[in-house]
């Protein structure tokens, strides 16, 4: 067997599976999206139809807010954990990254336990103020849920980048008289920018497409994935659901593509 | 237990190589190698040594029209795994997932040699290269020299028809290199396999080669025994590449070359325009300038322990290098006479 | 001195707070799953009653999820490992394009992929109704993790030279793949396998759309219990999910740490 043929044989099953269960379905999705009463104009509905547009805007705001908050949180925590050695450090890292594997539905449940009708925050608030605080089912709960599944991922990326920093550059800055704050502002944070771009994009894309958390919380805020789901199952409007999900796919894919060319590296979007 | 007499004779016929993109890195070359002979491919970086070796191995195909023959049989289209060649790579390419014994026995396993027999052969190979205590070691726990020996044992364990080595000592430090060079020499003699050895180190080439193939820019510059190459270089490239050489240029009048510092006798010289000749530094003697036919002035003097290295100005168009006895007493600036014994000057074809 | 320490102390406190945010609800849910009555707290006593009830109600979803995860692993191993090798040796633009396409499922929401699959195969009743439909979705979604994980390992070993050296010893293409490529890719295969199983067990976005009443998986059942069951049962169910997940996560951490220490040598 020639080596060319062997390599082709190695790749063939992958190509078949990818074609049958990914490329073909996506192509069909695009076609079906244009098959509704409005034809290809359905693709513009995400911008023109007020209901969809509001949902898109709300989703983007939520995703951006999640990304910003996550980056800040993860940078503070990641720097601390990577830069300090203390007993139980590896356990702490394990705890911080544990939610990585949790599906969105379970994250939703975690938020219910925290801020739901029988939630911990509510109990604490009642003990302190006499008022029960319940926000799991409002935008605040959704935001908290998105933070919950975003923080672990971004922490991992930040920690990996912090580990790669060259300590001599920092020492050079300190030798030149830079204090701790100046070192962070002028040396450490700039060096982490590629990690911010990469993990921020993944964070944004994941937040845009997240479905399970919103589903569990049954939030009043209509995020785009929930709208798509509703169109598909309740309204049986396949064409509109397809058009909207193609639009959503383009937004998330574009976010990742832009960040990748900005960071100049290919980054793995972890689960 | 060794592979005595298992080698083949080898013939490369019109083997050229053009890589995609159209650059011909090897001009058509024909080369004959006898059974059991050790041939060294020597040349500067990028001259095509590895390419030639990989054509012999079957890792790449020569351009159309080129042929590789083992014992007269055309093997050009036989893939490497069917050619039965032993190969030692510069990085050794030991399999990290196998022990030392696993590496050495891998070829035998592929050939379905029974386990007991395999073990015996592996042990013998390890004895042969002097690593018999390392049987179950992981390869990442070995020193550079030990890795080199494992790679060698692995390559010869299957009694290959040809043993191919691509700069096998380059990754080692200098003192180890000298020691292994001696070991390799003994090993090649005792194995008697046809061996092709690629290097850009002339010391290695001289020490190991029955014959040396000097290459430059994808062509063969000269093929010969080490002393032929050293004393009778075919051209200026070989003369300058091997050892230190003084290149002399001047008009010839019958057997005498006219130089700025006098005259030099050259055997077989014929009257003509400017000729080019070569003389080795150690072939030149220093004598009193009185009555000498060729003289110069000492420009620098470096004591090297075993000899005294002088550069002499005003003798030829550029300064010449002379290796003199370490007992010689001369001063920089002294005027000296230079003698060259008959037959030590070689006329070069440019 | 104190001024210099203060930011570190704040950082530490913040880190503890974040950790608590992530871990406290998980611990609460585990406790709630074995508490007699959640609203009365632990003082109401511990019980396995809820866990047993979950098992009677949902054992089929748990078994199905485990089976699908293992089947997904089988598919990604048999398809992904050779493909990773193929992509690695092919290199160049073709390999990059293929890699780009197969990693696209990471960039596109599962909902969209699921819709596409339903639109394409919804008419093929027997396939649509079976767990194989979910399996196909999981394979597409997890494949890039296996391939990338294996390629990352193949990229750092000098694959070409190892391959050539095995060839010079007489090994055929297939033998070289089995004897040299696969054993040296083991760390990547292992890491990829753990990721694939973990992701498949927890996959919801695709699965919620792809499942039928007869092909519910664990996360689908979870969503179901969150919506319709009392908190203790939902918690007990989540507890079972954690029990499945934690060993996988521990193994992943262990493998990663192993690789890190070996890489440092
Ligand atoms: N795959 C390839 N594609 C294109 N050009 C190549 C390829 N491999 C080698 N070359 C070119 O062929 C020429 C000869 O290469 P080769 O490796 O044979 O040199 P070499 O004599 O072994 O040099 P060195 O001593 O540096 O190993 C070089 O100019 C090299 O750049
Ligand atoms: Mg070379």
PDB file of N, CA and C in Angstrom, chain A residues 59 121 172 180 182 207 249:
ATOM      1  N   UNK A  59     -29.000  39.422  24.234  1.00  0.00           N
ATOM      2  CA  UNK A  59     -28.021  38.335  24.317  1.00  0.00           C
ATOM      3  C   UNK A  59     -26.603  38.874  24.209  1.00  0.00           C
ATOM      4  N   UNK A 121     -28.525  32.539  49.152  1.00  0.00           N
ATOM      5  CA  UNK A 121     -28.426  33.999  49.233  1.00  0.00           C
ATOM      6  C   UNK A 121     -29.695  34.584  49.840  1.00  0.00           C
ATOM      7  N   UNK A 172      13.547  43.109  35.427  1.00  0.00           N
ATOM      8  CA  UNK A 172      14.150  44.264  34.759  1.00  0.00           C
ATOM      9  C   UNK A 172      13.348  45.528  35.059  1.00  0.00           C
ATOM     10  N   UNK A 180       5.009  47.586  42.369  1.00  0.00           N
ATOM     11  CA  UNK A 180       4.157  46.433  42.074  1.00  0.00           C
ATOM     12  C   UNK A 180       3.038  46.815  41.104  1.00  0.00           C
ATOM     13  N   UNK A 182       2.935  49.373  38.961  1.00  0.00           N
ATOM     14  CA  UNK A 182       3.463  49.695  37.641  1.00  0.00           C
ATOM     15  C   UNK A 182       3.882  48.434  36.886  1.00  0.00           C
ATOM     16  N   UNK A 207     -21.152  32.148  25.715  1.00  0.00           N
ATOM     17  CA  UNK A 207     -22.290  32.828  26.340  1.00  0.00           C
ATOM     18  C   UNK A 207     -23.393  33.091  25.322  1.00  0.00           C
ATOM     19  N   UNK A 249     -24.950  31.304  14.745  1.00  0.00           N
ATOM     20  CA  UNK A 249     -23.701  30.605  14.419  1.00  0.00           C
ATOM     21  C   UNK A 249     -22.684  31.548  13.813  1.00  0.00           C
TER      22      UNK A 249
END
